[in-house]
GROMACS .gro file of C-alpha atoms in nm:
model
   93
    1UNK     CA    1  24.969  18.871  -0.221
    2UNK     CA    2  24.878  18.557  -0.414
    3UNK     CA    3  24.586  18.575  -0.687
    4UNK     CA    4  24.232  18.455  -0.571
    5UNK     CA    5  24.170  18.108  -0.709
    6UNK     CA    6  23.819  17.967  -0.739
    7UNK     CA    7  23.738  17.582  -0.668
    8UNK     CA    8  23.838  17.465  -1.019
    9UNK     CA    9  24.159  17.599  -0.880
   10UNK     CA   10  24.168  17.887  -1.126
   11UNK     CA   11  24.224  18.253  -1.121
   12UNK     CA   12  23.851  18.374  -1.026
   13UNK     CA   13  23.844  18.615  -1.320
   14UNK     CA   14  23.969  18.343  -1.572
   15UNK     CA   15  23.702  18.075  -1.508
   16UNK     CA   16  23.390  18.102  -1.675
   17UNK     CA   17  23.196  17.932  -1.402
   18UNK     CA   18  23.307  18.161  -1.128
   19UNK     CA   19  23.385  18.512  -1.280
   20UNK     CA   20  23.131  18.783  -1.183
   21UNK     CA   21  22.899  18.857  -1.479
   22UNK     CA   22  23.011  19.119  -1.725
   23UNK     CA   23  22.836  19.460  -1.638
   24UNK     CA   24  22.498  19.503  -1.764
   25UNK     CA   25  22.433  19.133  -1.763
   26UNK     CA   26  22.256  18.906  -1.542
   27UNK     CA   27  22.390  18.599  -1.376
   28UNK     CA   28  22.115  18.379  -1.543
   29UNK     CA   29  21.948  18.419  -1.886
   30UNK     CA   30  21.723  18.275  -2.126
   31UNK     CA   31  21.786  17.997  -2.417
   32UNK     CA   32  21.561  17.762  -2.641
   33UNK     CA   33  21.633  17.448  -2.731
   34UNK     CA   34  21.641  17.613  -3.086
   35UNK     CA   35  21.811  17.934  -3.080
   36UNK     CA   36  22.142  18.014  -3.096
   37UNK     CA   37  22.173  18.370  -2.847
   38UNK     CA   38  22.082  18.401  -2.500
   39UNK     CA   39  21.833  18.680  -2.393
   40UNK     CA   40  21.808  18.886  -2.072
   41UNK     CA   41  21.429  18.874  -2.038
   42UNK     CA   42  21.154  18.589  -2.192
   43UNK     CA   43  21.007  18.929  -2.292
   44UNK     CA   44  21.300  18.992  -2.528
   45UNK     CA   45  21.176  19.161  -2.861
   46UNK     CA   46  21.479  18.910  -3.043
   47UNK     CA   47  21.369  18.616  -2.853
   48UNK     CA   48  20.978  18.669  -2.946
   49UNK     CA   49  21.033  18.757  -3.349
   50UNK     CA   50  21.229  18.417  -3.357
   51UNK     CA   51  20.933  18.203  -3.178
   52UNK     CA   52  20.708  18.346  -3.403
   53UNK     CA   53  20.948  18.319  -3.750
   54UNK     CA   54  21.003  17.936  -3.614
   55UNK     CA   55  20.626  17.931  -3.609
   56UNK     CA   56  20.559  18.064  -3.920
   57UNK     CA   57  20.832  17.833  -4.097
   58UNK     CA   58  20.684  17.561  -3.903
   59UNK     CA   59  20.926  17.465  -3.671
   60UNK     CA   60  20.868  17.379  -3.286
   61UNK     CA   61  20.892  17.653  -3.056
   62UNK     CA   62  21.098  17.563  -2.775
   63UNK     CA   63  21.023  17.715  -2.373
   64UNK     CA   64  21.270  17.964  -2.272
   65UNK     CA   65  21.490  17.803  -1.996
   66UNK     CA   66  21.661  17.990  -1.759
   67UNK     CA   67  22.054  17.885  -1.769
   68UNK     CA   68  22.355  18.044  -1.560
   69UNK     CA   69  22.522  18.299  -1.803
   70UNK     CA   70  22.876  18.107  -1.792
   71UNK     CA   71  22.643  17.792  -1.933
   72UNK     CA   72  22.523  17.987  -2.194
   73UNK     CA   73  22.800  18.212  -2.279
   74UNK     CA   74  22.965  17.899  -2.383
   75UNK     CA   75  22.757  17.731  -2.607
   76UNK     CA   76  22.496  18.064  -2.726
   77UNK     CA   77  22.599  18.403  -2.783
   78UNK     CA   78  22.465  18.711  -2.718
   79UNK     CA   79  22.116  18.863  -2.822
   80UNK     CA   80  22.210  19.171  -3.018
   81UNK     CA   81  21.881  19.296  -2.924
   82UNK     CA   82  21.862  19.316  -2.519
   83UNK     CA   83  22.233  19.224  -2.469
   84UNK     CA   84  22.341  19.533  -2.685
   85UNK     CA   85  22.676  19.660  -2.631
   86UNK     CA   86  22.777  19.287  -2.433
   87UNK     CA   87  23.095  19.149  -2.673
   88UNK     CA   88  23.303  18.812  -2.587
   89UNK     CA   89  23.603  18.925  -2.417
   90UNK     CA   90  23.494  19.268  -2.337
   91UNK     CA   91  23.664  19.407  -2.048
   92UNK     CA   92  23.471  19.416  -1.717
   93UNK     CA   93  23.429  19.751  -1.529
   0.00000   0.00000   0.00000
């Protein structure tokens, strides 16, 4: 049987466009133009303390955008706060 490929003519679970989401995240999350982790929810308790630190140190505080999770995964990592437990490279179940 051969192995699935995906149209970037990869092995579905090797591309990071076309993989499923690793469990217990969504298939879209949140950036700013300023941050550096991507957050499950706008309402994110990690997401809100850094608007309001980049306010406070008087920076501009960037929208959250909503992004497909393989866009962010590669260029933001993971909010330790509502992506807790979520690694790089951690196994899918």
């Amino acid at each position: 049987m051969a192995d699935k490929r995906c149209v970037h003519e990869m092995l579905v679970e090797q591309c990071t466009e076309c993989a499923p989401p690793p469990d217990g995240l969504p298939s879209h999350v949140f950036v700013t133009a300023g941050g550096s982790v991507f957050h499950r929810t706008t309402r994110c308790a990690g997401l809100l303390d850094g608007q309001r630190q980049a306010g406070r140190q008087g920076k501009e505080i960037h929208t959250p955008e909503r992004k497909p999770l393989a866009e962010a995964r590669g260029r933001f990592g993971a909010c330790l706060i509502c992506c807790q437990g979520y690694r790089p490279g951690s196994p899918r179940r």
